[in-house]
Short mmCIF file of C-alpha atoms in Angstrom, two decimals:
data_model
loop_
_atom_site.label_atom_id
_atom_site.label_comp_id
_atom_site.label_asym_id
_atom_site.label_seq_id
_atom_site.Cartn_x
_atom_site.Cartn_y
_atom_site.Cartn_z
CA MET A 1 -11.54 29.08 -0.44
CA GLY A 2 -8.44 27.96 -0.79
CA THR A 3 -7.34 25.34 -4.03
CA LEU A 4 -6.38 21.68 -3.41
CA SER A 5 -2.50 21.46 -3.82
CA LEU A 6 -2.04 18.32 -3.97
CA PRO A 7 -1.75 17.15 -7.23
CA VAL A 8 -3.84 15.64 -9.27
CA ARG A 9 -3.88 13.39 -12.39
CA LEU A 10 -6.77 14.02 -14.99
CA ALA A 11 -7.06 11.75 -17.99
CA LEU A 12 -9.46 13.33 -20.76
CA PRO A 13 -8.83 12.74 -24.23
CA ALA A 14 -8.89 16.38 -26.57
CA GLU A 15 -10.74 14.66 -29.19
CA ALA A 16 -13.02 11.63 -30.17
CA PRO A 17 -15.84 11.15 -32.38
CA ALA A 18 -19.29 11.92 -32.36
CA GLY A 19 -21.69 9.67 -30.44
CA GLY A 20 -18.07 8.18 -29.14
CA VAL A 21 -17.43 7.18 -25.86
CA VAL A 22 -15.32 8.92 -23.77
CA SER A 23 -13.80 8.11 -21.09
CA LEU A 24 -12.57 10.69 -17.59
CA ARG A 25 -10.30 9.57 -15.41
CA LEU A 26 -9.10 11.32 -12.46
CA LEU A 27 -6.30 10.29 -9.40
CA LEU A 28 -6.80 13.16 -6.66
CA GLN A 29 -4.00 13.04 -3.63
CA HIS A 30 -6.05 13.18 -0.51
CA PRO A 31 -5.62 11.86 2.74
CA MET A 32 -9.60 11.13 3.01
CA GLU A 33 -9.18 11.19 6.71
CA THR A 34 -12.61 10.06 8.69
CA GLY A 35 -12.44 11.41 11.74
CA TYR A 36 -12.65 7.97 13.88
CA ARG A 37 -9.50 7.11 13.37
CA ILE A 38 -6.23 7.86 17.21
CA GLY A 39 -3.17 9.18 16.93
CA GLU A 40 -0.33 8.10 17.69
CA ASP A 41 -0.49 10.59 20.82
CA GLY A 42 -4.49 9.08 21.90
CA ALA A 43 -6.51 11.52 20.32
CA ARG A 44 -8.99 11.47 17.66
CA ILE A 45 -7.42 12.62 14.37
CA PRO A 46 -9.56 15.41 12.79
CA ARG A 47 -12.00 14.44 9.69
CA HIS A 48 -10.56 15.92 6.78
CA ILE A 49 -12.10 14.15 3.26
CA LEU A 50 -13.52 15.31 -0.36
CA THR A 51 -16.62 16.25 0.23
CA ARG A 52 -18.33 16.68 -3.77
CA LEU A 53 -16.76 16.32 -6.62
CA ARG A 54 -18.65 17.38 -9.97
CA VAL A 55 -18.56 17.24 -13.75
CA SER A 56 -20.23 19.24 -16.53
CA TYR A 57 -20.36 18.69 -20.21
CA GLY A 58 -21.13 22.16 -21.79
CA ASP A 59 -24.39 23.18 -19.89
CA ARG A 60 -24.95 19.67 -18.55
CA VAL A 61 -23.52 18.35 -15.50
CA ILE A 62 -22.79 14.54 -15.85
CA ALA A 63 -21.53 13.70 -12.37
CA ASP A 64 -22.35 14.98 -8.96
CA LEU A 65 -21.07 13.25 -6.24
CA THR A 66 -21.04 13.90 -2.66
CA LEU A 67 -18.38 11.97 -1.11
CA ARG A 68 -18.23 9.98 2.61
CA PRO A 69 -15.04 9.47 4.87
CA ALA A 70 -15.22 5.39 3.71
CA ILE A 71 -13.75 6.13 0.95
CA ALA A 72 -10.00 5.40 0.78
CA ALA A 73 -6.56 7.60 0.41
CA ASN A 74 -6.09 9.22 -2.87
CA PRO A 75 -9.22 8.59 -4.76
CA TYR A 76 -9.87 7.27 -8.45
CA PHE A 77 -12.39 8.07 -9.92
CA ALA A 78 -13.23 6.63 -13.99
CA LEU A 79 -16.67 7.58 -15.91
CA SER A 80 -17.41 7.68 -19.31
CA PHE A 81 -20.04 9.43 -21.45
CA ILE A 82 -21.35 9.69 -24.86
CA ALA A 83 -19.06 12.54 -27.06
CA ASP A 84 -22.15 14.30 -28.80
CA GLU A 85 -21.09 17.91 -28.69
CA THR A 86 -17.74 19.97 -29.08
CA GLY A 87 -17.33 22.18 -25.34
CA PRO A 88 -15.62 22.21 -22.17
CA VAL A 89 -14.92 19.37 -19.95
CA THR A 90 -15.24 21.28 -16.34
CA LEU A 91 -14.33 19.62 -13.36
CA GLU A 92 -15.36 20.40 -9.82
CA VAL A 93 -13.66 19.25 -6.64
CA GLU A 94 -14.36 20.32 -2.79
CA ASP A 95 -12.77 19.08 0.38
CA ASP A 96 -14.44 20.38 4.45
CA ARG A 97 -11.26 22.46 4.52
CA GLY A 98 -12.59 25.04 2.05
CA ALA A 99 -9.92 23.02 -0.62
CA THR A 100 -11.35 23.42 -4.12
CA LEU A 101 -10.04 22.35 -7.38
CA THR A 102 -11.55 23.76 -11.07
CA GLU A 103 -10.60 22.58 -14.03
CA THR A 104 -11.47 22.90 -17.84
CA ARG A 105 -10.41 20.99 -20.43
CA MET A 106 -12.33 21.05 -23.82
CA LEU A 107 -13.11 18.38 -25.76
CA THR A 108 -13.74 18.14 -29.48
CA VAL A 109 -16.06 16.22 -31.42
CA VAL A 110 -14.59 15.47 -34.84
CA PRO A 111 -16.93 14.00 -37.94
CA MET B 1 0.42 -2.94 13.82
CA PHE B 2 0.87 -6.13 13.26
CA PRO B 3 -2.19 -7.86 15.73
CA SER B 4 -2.61 -11.38 13.85
CA VAL B 5 1.44 -12.56 14.51
CA ARG B 6 1.91 -15.17 17.57
CA VAL B 7 5.11 -16.47 18.01
CA GLN B 8 5.50 -19.68 19.65
CA ARG B 9 8.83 -21.05 21.15
CA LEU B 10 9.29 -24.49 20.85
CA PRO B 11 10.80 -27.22 23.22
CA GLN B 12 14.32 -27.35 21.25
CA GLY B 13 14.43 -22.78 21.39
CA GLY B 14 13.31 -23.62 17.47
CA LEU B 15 10.50 -20.77 16.40
CA THR B 16 7.39 -20.70 14.74
CA LEU B 17 5.37 -18.42 13.22
CA ALA B 18 1.22 -19.11 14.18
CA LEU B 19 -0.21 -17.01 11.85
CA GLY B 20 -3.95 -17.82 13.04
CA LEU B 21 -5.24 -18.56 9.48
CA CYS B 22 -3.56 -20.38 6.72
CA LEU B 23 0.58 -20.46 6.91
CA SER B 24 0.77 -21.91 3.10
CA LEU B 25 4.62 -21.77 1.63
CA CYS B 26 4.57 -20.37 -2.07
CA LEU B 27 5.64 -23.33 -4.39
CA SER B 28 5.48 -20.81 -7.42
CA CYS B 29 8.01 -18.81 -6.40
CA SER B 30 11.58 -20.24 -7.61
CA ALA B 31 13.75 -20.89 -4.95
CA GLY B 32 17.48 -19.10 -4.85
CA ALA B 33 16.39 -16.10 -7.30
CA ALA B 34 16.11 -13.36 -5.40
CA GLN B 35 11.64 -12.28 -6.33
CA SER B 36 10.35 -8.65 -5.99
CA GLY B 37 7.70 -8.24 -3.94
CA LEU B 38 5.72 -7.80 -7.40
CA ALA B 39 5.78 -11.51 -7.40
CA TYR B 40 4.17 -11.85 -4.14
CA LEU B 41 0.90 -9.31 -4.74
CA GLY B 42 -2.15 -10.75 -6.15
CA GLU B 43 -3.46 -9.81 -9.36
CA GLU B 44 -5.72 -6.59 -9.03
CA LEU B 45 -2.56 -4.76 -7.65
CA ARG B 46 0.21 -5.99 -9.95
CA ALA B 47 -2.47 -4.20 -12.38
CA LEU B 48 -2.89 -1.55 -10.42
CA GLN B 49 1.25 -0.85 -10.30
CA ALA B 50 1.22 -1.16 -13.62
CA ASP B 51 -1.17 1.14 -15.03
CA PRO B 52 0.45 4.59 -15.68
CA PHE B 53 -2.04 7.17 -15.02
CA ALA B 54 -3.44 5.26 -12.02
CA ASN B 55 -0.57 3.79 -10.11
CA PRO B 56 -1.44 6.29 -6.76
CA GLY B 57 2.24 6.82 -6.60
CA LEU B 58 2.65 8.89 -9.85
CA LEU B 59 0.89 11.46 -7.83
CA TRP B 60 4.41 11.74 -6.30
CA VAL B 61 6.52 11.88 -9.77
CA ASP B 62 3.88 14.68 -10.69
CA ARG B 63 4.64 16.27 -7.66
CA GLY B 64 8.32 15.39 -8.04
CA THR B 65 8.86 16.99 -11.47
CA ALA B 66 6.98 20.17 -10.01
CA LEU B 67 9.56 20.49 -7.25
CA TRP B 68 12.43 19.21 -9.49
CA GLN B 69 11.51 22.23 -11.92
CA ALA B 70 10.90 25.25 -9.56
CA ALA B 71 13.59 27.84 -8.02
CA PRO B 72 12.83 26.92 -3.84
CA ALA B 73 13.04 30.66 -3.51
CA PRO B 74 13.97 33.63 -6.06
CA GLY B 75 17.02 33.88 -6.96
CA VAL B 76 17.79 30.12 -5.79
CA PRO B 77 18.65 27.68 -8.86
CA ALA B 78 16.31 24.99 -9.50
CA CYS B 79 17.44 21.13 -9.28
CA ALA B 80 17.11 21.15 -13.26
CA SER B 81 19.22 23.99 -13.62
CA CYS B 82 21.84 21.87 -12.18
CA HIS B 83 21.18 18.77 -13.52
CA GLY B 84 18.57 18.70 -16.53
CA ALA B 85 16.18 16.46 -16.81
CA PRO B 86 16.57 13.89 -13.91
CA GLU B 87 16.76 11.28 -15.92
CA SER B 88 20.35 12.53 -15.93
CA LEU B 89 20.99 11.21 -12.36
CA ARG B 90 19.28 7.30 -13.03
CA ALA B 91 22.65 5.66 -13.80
CA VAL B 92 24.05 6.87 -9.71
CA ILE B 93 20.28 4.83 -8.28
CA PRO B 94 20.90 1.30 -8.52
CA THR B 95 24.00 2.32 -6.63
CA LEU B 96 22.34 3.50 -3.79
CA PRO B 97 23.65 3.68 -0.42
CA ARG B 98 27.14 3.82 -1.47
CA TRP B 99 30.32 4.79 0.45
CA ASN B 100 31.22 8.09 0.20
CA PRO B 101 34.90 8.29 0.56
CA ALA B 102 35.34 12.21 2.00
CA THR B 103 32.84 11.90 4.74
CA GLU B 104 33.50 8.03 5.41
CA ARG B 105 29.53 7.39 5.64
CA LEU B 106 27.06 5.19 3.35
CA GLU B 107 24.86 7.94 1.47
CA ASN B 108 21.42 7.19 0.58
CA LEU B 109 19.36 8.57 -2.30
CA GLU B 110 17.30 10.58 0.48
CA GLY B 111 20.79 11.85 1.85
CA LEU B 112 21.93 12.89 -1.61
CA ILE B 113 18.93 15.30 -2.26
CA ARG B 114 19.04 17.22 1.50
CA GLN B 115 23.22 17.91 0.57
CA CYS B 116 22.20 19.11 -2.16
CA GLN B 117 19.30 22.08 -0.62
CA SER B 118 21.30 22.41 1.78
CA ALA B 119 24.98 23.00 0.07
CA ARG B 120 24.12 23.91 -3.13
CA GLN B 121 20.77 25.51 -2.71
CA HIS B 122 21.36 27.34 0.58
CA GLN B 123 17.92 25.97 2.03
CA PRO B 124 17.01 24.04 4.60
CA PRO B 125 16.77 20.55 3.85
CA ALA B 126 13.09 18.32 3.18
CA PRO B 127 12.58 16.39 6.60
CA TYR B 128 12.91 12.99 6.11
CA GLU B 129 9.52 11.23 5.30
CA SER B 130 7.94 14.82 3.99
CA GLU B 131 6.03 14.70 0.97
CA ALA B 132 8.63 17.14 -0.88
CA LEU B 133 11.26 14.58 0.09
CA LEU B 134 8.92 11.94 -0.63
CA ALA B 135 8.62 13.32 -4.36
CA LEU B 136 11.79 14.11 -4.81
CA THR B 137 13.33 10.52 -4.09
CA THR B 138 10.07 9.17 -5.93
CA ARG B 139 10.58 11.14 -8.98
CA LEU B 140 14.26 10.08 -9.20
CA ALA B 141 14.22 6.68 -8.31
CA HIS B 142 10.83 7.06 -10.80
CA GLY B 143 13.85 8.13 -13.92
CA ALA B 144 15.89 5.15 -12.95
CA ARG B 145 12.70 2.08 -13.64
CA GLY B 146 13.97 -0.61 -15.26
CA LEU B 147 17.46 -0.69 -14.56
CA PRO B 148 18.89 -3.77 -12.04
CA LEU B 149 19.70 -2.87 -8.51
CA SER B 150 23.79 -3.05 -8.05
CA GLY B 151 25.74 -5.80 -5.71
CA ALA B 152 28.60 -3.73 -5.97
CA VAL B 153 29.99 -2.42 -2.69
CA ALA B 154 32.71 0.04 -2.20
CA GLN B 155 36.02 -2.23 -0.40
CA GLU B 156 36.00 0.25 2.56
CA ALA B 157 32.30 -0.72 3.20
CA ALA B 158 32.56 -4.02 3.74
CA PRO B 159 32.02 -3.63 6.99
CA ALA B 160 28.92 -1.53 6.87
CA LEU B 161 27.93 -4.55 5.15
CA ALA B 162 28.68 -6.95 7.33
CA ARG B 163 26.76 -4.73 9.88
CA GLY B 164 24.04 -5.01 8.30
CA GLU B 165 23.68 -8.27 7.66
CA ALA B 166 23.87 -9.02 10.79
CA PHE B 167 21.06 -6.62 11.62
CA PHE B 168 19.03 -8.67 9.42
CA ARG B 169 20.03 -11.77 10.98
CA GLU B 170 19.59 -10.73 14.38
CA ARG B 171 16.42 -11.51 16.73
CA ARG B 172 14.68 -8.97 18.08
CA GLY B 173 11.93 -7.27 19.85
CA GLN B 174 9.35 -8.61 22.21
CA LEU B 175 8.58 -11.21 19.76
CA GLY B 176 12.35 -12.22 18.82
CA LEU B 177 12.23 -12.28 15.28
CA SER B 178 14.53 -11.01 12.54
CA CYS B 179 14.18 -9.49 9.27
CA ALA B 180 15.42 -13.09 7.61
CA ASP B 181 12.71 -15.06 9.53
CA CYS B 182 9.93 -13.37 8.17
CA HIS B 183 11.77 -12.35 4.74
CA GLU B 184 13.87 -15.75 4.38
CA ARG B 185 12.17 -18.05 6.11
CA TYR B 186 8.45 -17.18 6.22
CA ALA B 187 8.79 -15.86 2.14
CA GLY B 188 5.82 -16.36 0.67
CA ALA B 189 3.87 -17.62 3.37
CA ARG B 190 -0.15 -15.84 3.66
CA LEU B 191 -0.20 -13.49 6.87
CA ARG B 192 -4.51 -13.37 6.86
CA GLY B 193 -5.14 -11.63 2.86
CA ASP B 194 -0.76 -10.80 3.03
CA ARG B 195 1.66 -13.25 1.35
CA VAL B 196 5.30 -12.15 3.37
CA SER B 197 7.80 -11.32 0.42
CA GLU B 198 11.48 -11.45 0.16
CA GLY B 199 11.75 -7.76 1.56
CA MET B 200 13.42 -6.46 -1.49
CA ILE B 201 14.27 -2.53 -1.82
CA ASN B 202 13.52 -2.54 -5.65
CA GLY B 203 10.40 -0.94 -5.06
CA PHE B 204 10.91 1.87 -3.24
CA PRO B 205 9.50 4.67 -2.63
CA ILE B 206 6.17 2.32 -2.31
CA TYR B 207 2.52 3.34 -2.59
CA ARG B 208 1.41 1.41 0.17
CA LEU B 209 -2.34 0.30 0.91
CA THR B 210 -1.65 -0.38 4.69
CA TRP B 211 -0.14 3.46 5.20
CA GLN B 212 -2.74 4.90 2.23
CA THR B 213 0.10 6.76 1.49
CA LEU B 214 3.86 6.59 -0.29
CA GLY B 215 6.97 5.60 2.21
CA SER B 216 10.59 5.49 2.13
CA ARG B 217 12.86 2.70 2.49
CA HIS B 218 13.41 3.58 6.07
CA ARG B 219 9.63 4.46 6.97
CA MET B 220 9.82 0.61 5.55
CA PHE B 221 12.05 -0.46 8.47
CA ARG B 222 10.44 1.59 11.13
CA TRP B 223 7.48 -0.08 10.60
CA CYS B 224 8.81 -4.06 10.31
CA ASN B 225 10.92 -3.12 13.24
CA GLU B 226 7.91 -2.42 15.16
CA ALA B 227 5.57 -5.23 13.71
CA VAL B 228 8.16 -7.23 16.36
CA ARG B 229 7.79 -4.77 19.53
CA ALA B 230 11.35 -3.19 18.31
CA GLU B 231 12.17 0.17 19.08
CA PRO B 232 12.67 1.62 15.45
CA TYR B 233 15.60 3.60 14.85
CA PRO B 234 15.01 7.22 13.26
CA PHE B 235 14.97 7.60 9.50
CA GLY B 236 18.48 8.47 7.77
CA ALA B 237 20.18 6.67 10.82
CA GLU B 238 23.01 4.51 10.41
CA PRO B 239 22.08 0.84 10.85
CA TYR B 240 19.00 2.18 8.53
CA LEU B 241 21.64 2.87 5.96
CA GLU B 242 24.04 -0.08 6.50
CA LEU B 243 20.77 -2.43 6.07
CA GLU B 244 19.52 -0.20 3.26
CA LEU B 245 23.19 -1.28 1.49
CA PHE B 246 23.02 -5.15 2.38
CA LEU B 247 19.53 -5.23 0.82
CA ARG B 248 20.75 -3.86 -2.02
CA HIS B 249 23.55 -6.01 -1.86
CA ARG B 250 20.79 -8.70 -1.61
CA GLY B 251 18.70 -7.83 -4.38
CA ALA B 252 21.19 -7.30 -7.26
CA GLY B 253 19.89 -7.41 -10.48
CA LEU B 254 16.31 -6.59 -9.16
CA PRO B 255 14.49 -4.49 -11.57
CA LEU B 256 13.76 -1.03 -10.21
CA GLU B 257 9.98 -0.57 -10.22
CA THR B 258 9.48 3.17 -8.60
CA PRO B 259 6.68 3.76 -7.97
CA ALA B 260 5.44 -0.01 -6.69
CA VAL B 261 1.94 -0.48 -5.28
CA ARG B 262 2.39 -2.95 -1.75
CA ARG B 263 -0.26 -4.62 0.27
#
């Protein structure tokens, strides 16, 4: 298992009021090559896509996406959830060549 | 590449771009003053470019920052070791390409970066259009955003400027269209969902949806050459440096927008 060597941008506040809406934004650099395109040499360009995106908060999985070739390159994801406990927010990404990315940020709930 | 363009030669020798779909001229664009490609974008792409998080070109800015700070090999100074912050070079960016009196040649930002890599870091220079060169170029130009493109051209570069302008106005390719045909005469016209802009270079490197990635000025020139079925020149070739010089001069005053988002 490798790691994704291309950059990722992750935006998540470090603190949120209890019961407040938190937004998580994510921009990933990835070719999202569909596997259907023909290259300049006339050969099919092999598929290379992100396959999975999982976000967990504390011990709950709050998003678990299976990704398909129809997504544009360098995809952007945004999701929001309610801050109800102080805990880690973990992002896990996988692509179809075994590259993975795991990133954890603490979210502190303030009164 | 550019399937929707059909060209008709009129009996009197004039050219018409039959666009297949509507050809609506840009009434909102004021004539005369140069306009950035930004002015020709829809609401959504303008918002994407302005988004300090989601503009996809910022991925290359981040990567450029990391490369700027990293030693390319053990014991080799990083760009940052000699130059400090990337912003320390911001004043130079709007003056590129420029004439180098020592070599008696034009040099652009990519060329200067590659030169530092080989002469001062003793590394093989990053290939044109490689992720590394795009990232460094984007990072440096991003540090200069907001500064106006300079119109100043050294005396010695006057012939190069004139050749750049001639290239811009020369008809080429199987379609027999010049850069000026599309980017002056038909600026504002619609080509499918695309509005043809004035062909300005103040946003480069740009994140282009058509490419699904970021690209340099010379990649754009190559794409536009291929659009009229003309043979493109290699990256960094003299005619493209001259064209780049002419386009900087032509767009003088436009603020740098790197990384711009374009269709």
